[in-house]
Amino acid sequence: MVINTATVNRQDKTAEIVRYILKNRYKTTRDGIPGNDDSGSMSAWYIFHSIGFYPNAGQDTYLISSPVFNTVTIHLENGKTLKVIAKKNNDKNIYIQSATLNGKPLNKNWFRHKDICEGGILEFVMGPKPSKWSKEGELPPSMSEKR
């Protein structure tokens, strides 16, 4: 397998692909969910990406994608809430221009579960073109890294 380094750490490419799939592969018909949804994985994929992030299987990290909703409130089991806000969000503004988590700049396209388990506010500012935020930043952790 050859990896094109021009697409590594490019959250804007994730935004394009995710928004395309959400719009074109899911429908409100009997065959509206692509693939087998017996365990709810395809439905979960849709919901998480519509909110703007997705859990990386087997790790405590979430990868940021492209939120569809302007505001989502998630009620956590500890009674706290996580509010996700996407400012200037619409069908053309699919690219994250900047992000904050609990008022602090989030300069990477991922975060850990511990960052949201006590609730808080995850806020995105959206725009029509890829931004510096979506093209640069710290790569997510890998299970192949030495600990």
PDB file of N, CA and C in Angstrom, residues 59-95:
ATOM      1  N   GLN A  59      -9.293   2.605  21.238  1.00  0.00           N
ATOM      2  CA  GLN A  59      -8.512   3.664  21.865  1.00  0.00           C
ATOM      3  C   GLN A  59      -9.445   4.611  22.601  1.00  0.00           C
ATOM      4  N   ASP A  60      -8.857   5.502  23.357  1.00  0.00           N
ATOM      5  CA  ASP A  60      -9.654   6.493  24.083  1.00  0.00           C
ATOM      6  C   ASP A  60      -9.702   7.818  23.337  1.00  0.00           C
ATOM      7  N   THR A  61      -9.561   7.763  22.011  1.00  0.00           N
ATOM      8  CA  THR A  61      -9.537   8.984  21.219  1.00  0.00           C
ATOM      9  C   THR A  61     -10.755   9.101  20.314  1.00  0.00           C
ATOM     10  N   TYR A  62     -11.103  10.338  20.037  1.00  0.00           N
ATOM     11  CA  TYR A  62     -12.154  10.669  19.082  1.00  0.00           C
ATOM     12  C   TYR A  62     -11.507  11.488  17.971  1.00  0.00           C
ATOM     13  N   LEU A  63     -11.852  11.182  16.735  1.00  0.00           N
ATOM     14  CA  LEU A  63     -11.341  11.917  15.578  1.00  0.00           C
ATOM     15  C   LEU A  63     -12.405  12.899  15.115  1.00  0.00           C
ATOM     16  N   ILE A  64     -12.021  14.127  14.875  1.00  0.00           N
ATOM     17  CA  ILE A  64     -12.973  15.169  14.480  1.00  0.00           C
ATOM     18  C   ILE A  64     -13.252  15.064  12.991  1.00  0.00           C
ATOM     19  N   SER A  65     -14.540  15.156  12.629  1.00  0.00           N
ATOM     20  CA  SER A  65     -14.918  15.069  11.217  1.00  0.00           C
ATOM     21  C   SER A  65     -15.539  16.388  10.762  1.00  0.00           C
ATOM     22  N   SER A  66     -16.832  16.419  10.490  1.00  0.00           N
ATOM     23  CA  SER A  66     -17.510  17.626  10.028  1.00  0.00           C
ATOM     24  C   SER A  66     -18.953  17.590  10.513  1.00  0.00           C
ATOM     25  N   PRO A  67     -19.286  18.376  11.530  1.00  0.00           N
ATOM     26  CA  PRO A  67     -20.635  18.313  12.093  1.00  0.00           C
ATOM     27  C   PRO A  67     -21.710  18.764  11.111  1.00  0.00           C
ATOM     28  N   VAL A  68     -22.850  18.095  11.178  1.00  0.00           N
ATOM     29  CA  VAL A  68     -24.004  18.468  10.372  1.00  0.00           C
ATOM     30  C   VAL A  68     -24.933  19.367  11.190  1.00  0.00           C
ATOM     31  N   PHE A  69     -25.040  19.075  12.471  1.00  0.00           N
ATOM     32  CA  PHE A  69     -25.935  19.825  13.352  1.00  0.00           C
ATOM     33  C   PHE A  69     -25.270  21.102  13.848  1.00  0.00           C
ATOM     34  N   ASN A  70     -26.053  22.144  14.027  1.00  0.00           N
ATOM     35  CA  ASN A  70     -25.526  23.402  14.570  1.00  0.00           C
ATOM     36  C   ASN A  70     -25.272  23.298  16.068  1.00  0.00           C
ATOM     37  N   THR A  71     -26.148  22.592  16.766  1.00  0.00           N
ATOM     38  CA  THR A  71     -25.996  22.409  18.207  1.00  0.00           C
ATOM     39  C   THR A  71     -26.500  21.027  18.595  1.00  0.00           C
ATOM     40  N   VAL A  72     -25.719  20.347  19.413  1.00  0.00           N
ATOM     41  CA  VAL A  72     -26.108  19.043  19.952  1.00  0.00           C
ATOM     42  C   VAL A  72     -25.752  19.038  21.430  1.00  0.00           C
ATOM     43  N   THR A  73     -26.663  18.552  22.242  1.00  0.00           N
ATOM     44  CA  THR A  73     -26.377  18.378  23.666  1.00  0.00           C
ATOM     45  C   THR A  73     -26.415  16.893  23.972  1.00  0.00           C
ATOM     46  N   ILE A  74     -25.318  16.393  24.513  1.00  0.00           N
ATOM     47  CA  ILE A  74     -25.212  14.984  24.876  1.00  0.00           C
ATOM     48  C   ILE A  74     -25.291  14.892  26.389  1.00  0.00           C
ATOM     49  N   HIS A  75     -26.272  14.145  26.881  1.00  0.00           N
ATOM     50  CA  HIS A  75     -26.433  13.953  28.318  1.00  0.00           C
ATOM     51  C   HIS A  75     -25.611  12.735  28.728  1.00  0.00           C
ATOM     52  N   LEU A  76     -24.580  12.973  29.518  1.00  0.00           N
ATOM     53  CA  LEU A  76     -23.677  11.910  29.941  1.00  0.00           C
ATOM     54  C   LEU A  76     -24.262  11.158  31.134  1.00  0.00           C
ATOM     55  N   GLU A  77     -23.801   9.939  31.323  1.00  0.00           N
ATOM     56  CA  GLU A  77     -24.359   9.105  32.394  1.00  0.00           C
ATOM     57  C   GLU A  77     -24.056   9.640  33.790  1.00  0.00           C
ATOM     58  N   ASN A  78     -23.076  10.528  33.935  1.00  0.00           N
ATOM     59  CA  ASN A  78     -22.759  11.104  35.244  1.00  0.00           C
ATOM     60  C   ASN A  78     -23.585  12.350  35.551  1.00  0.00           C
ATOM     61  N   GLY A  79     -24.578  12.632  34.688  1.00  0.00           N
ATOM     62  CA  GLY A  79     -25.449  13.779  34.905  1.00  0.00           C
ATOM     63  C   GLY A  79     -24.947  15.065  34.269  1.00  0.00           C
ATOM     64  N   LYS A  80     -23.747  15.060  33.752  1.00  0.00           N
ATOM     65  CA  LYS A  80     -23.181  16.242  33.099  1.00  0.00           C
ATOM     66  C   LYS A  80     -23.591  16.251  31.623  1.00  0.00           C
ATOM     67  N   THR A  81     -23.334  17.358  30.941  1.00  0.00           N
ATOM     68  CA  THR A  81     -23.665  17.453  29.522  1.00  0.00           C
ATOM     69  C   THR A  81     -22.455  17.915  28.722  1.00  0.00           C
ATOM     70  N   LEU A  82     -22.384  17.426  27.519  1.00  0.00           N
ATOM     71  CA  LEU A  82     -21.403  17.892  26.542  1.00  0.00           C
ATOM     72  C   LEU A  82     -22.198  18.584  25.447  1.00  0.00           C
ATOM     73  N   LYS A  83     -21.906  19.847  25.230  1.00  0.00           N
ATOM     74  CA  LYS A  83     -22.593  20.608  24.184  1.00  0.00           C
ATOM     75  C   LYS A  83     -21.616  20.786  23.023  1.00  0.00           C
ATOM     76  N   VAL A  84     -22.076  20.451  21.821  1.00  0.00           N
ATOM     77  CA  VAL A  84     -21.279  20.617  20.612  1.00  0.00           C
ATOM     78  C   VAL A  84     -21.956  21.696  19.772  1.00  0.00           C
ATOM     79  N   ILE A  85     -21.195  22.734  19.460  1.00  0.00           N
ATOM     80  CA  ILE A  85     -21.719  23.879  18.716  1.00  0.00           C
ATOM     81  C   ILE A  85     -20.909  24.030  17.435  1.00  0.00           C
ATOM     82  N   ALA A  86     -21.594  24.202  16.311  1.00  0.00           N
ATOM     83  CA  ALA A  86     -20.930  24.450  15.031  1.00  0.00           C
ATOM     84  C   ALA A  86     -21.433  25.782  14.486  1.00  0.00           C
ATOM     85  N   LYS A  87     -20.627  26.827  14.645  1.00  0.00           N
ATOM     86  CA  LYS A  87     -20.998  28.163  14.173  1.00  0.00           C
ATOM     87  C   LYS A  87     -20.787  28.262  12.659  1.00  0.00           C
ATOM     88  N   LYS A  88     -21.668  28.999  12.004  1.00  0.00           N
ATOM     89  CA  LYS A  88     -21.631  29.235  10.551  1.00  0.00           C
ATOM     90  C   LYS A  88     -21.750  27.925   9.768  1.00  0.00           C
ATOM     91  N   ASN A  89     -22.398  26.954  10.347  1.00  0.00           N
ATOM     92  CA  ASN A  89     -22.519  25.629   9.739  1.00  0.00           C
ATOM     93  C   ASN A  89     -23.640  25.605   8.703  1.00  0.00           C
ATOM     94  N   ASN A  90     -23.339  25.068   7.518  1.00  0.00           N
ATOM     95  CA  ASN A  90     -24.349  24.823   6.495  1.00  0.00           C
ATOM     96  C   ASN A  90     -23.769  23.855   5.468  1.00  0.00           C
ATOM     97  N   ASP A  91     -24.518  23.583   4.398  1.00  0.00           N
ATOM     98  CA  ASP A  91     -24.073  22.607   3.394  1.00  0.00           C
ATOM     99  C   ASP A  91     -22.806  23.025   2.659  1.00  0.00           C
ATOM    100  N   LYS A  92     -22.511  24.314   2.609  1.00  0.00           N
ATOM    101  CA  LYS A  92     -21.304  24.791   1.936  1.00  0.00           C
ATOM    102  C   LYS A  92     -20.130  24.949   2.916  1.00  0.00           C
ATOM    103  N   ASN A  93     -20.428  25.260   4.150  1.00  0.00           N
ATOM    104  CA  ASN A  93     -19.394  25.452   5.162  1.00  0.00           C
ATOM    105  C   ASN A  93     -19.129  24.132   5.893  1.00  0.00           C
ATOM    106  N   ILE A  94     -18.404  23.230   5.234  1.00  0.00           N
ATOM    107  CA  ILE A  94     -18.158  21.895   5.803  1.00  0.00           C
ATOM    108  C   ILE A  94     -16.788  21.776   6.449  1.00  0.00           C
ATOM    109  N   TYR A  95     -15.974  22.826   6.340  1.00  0.00           N
ATOM    110  CA  TYR A  95     -14.599  22.765   6.846  1.00  0.00           C
ATOM    111  C   TYR A  95     -14.463  23.507   8.166  1.00  0.00           C
TER     112      TYR A  95
END
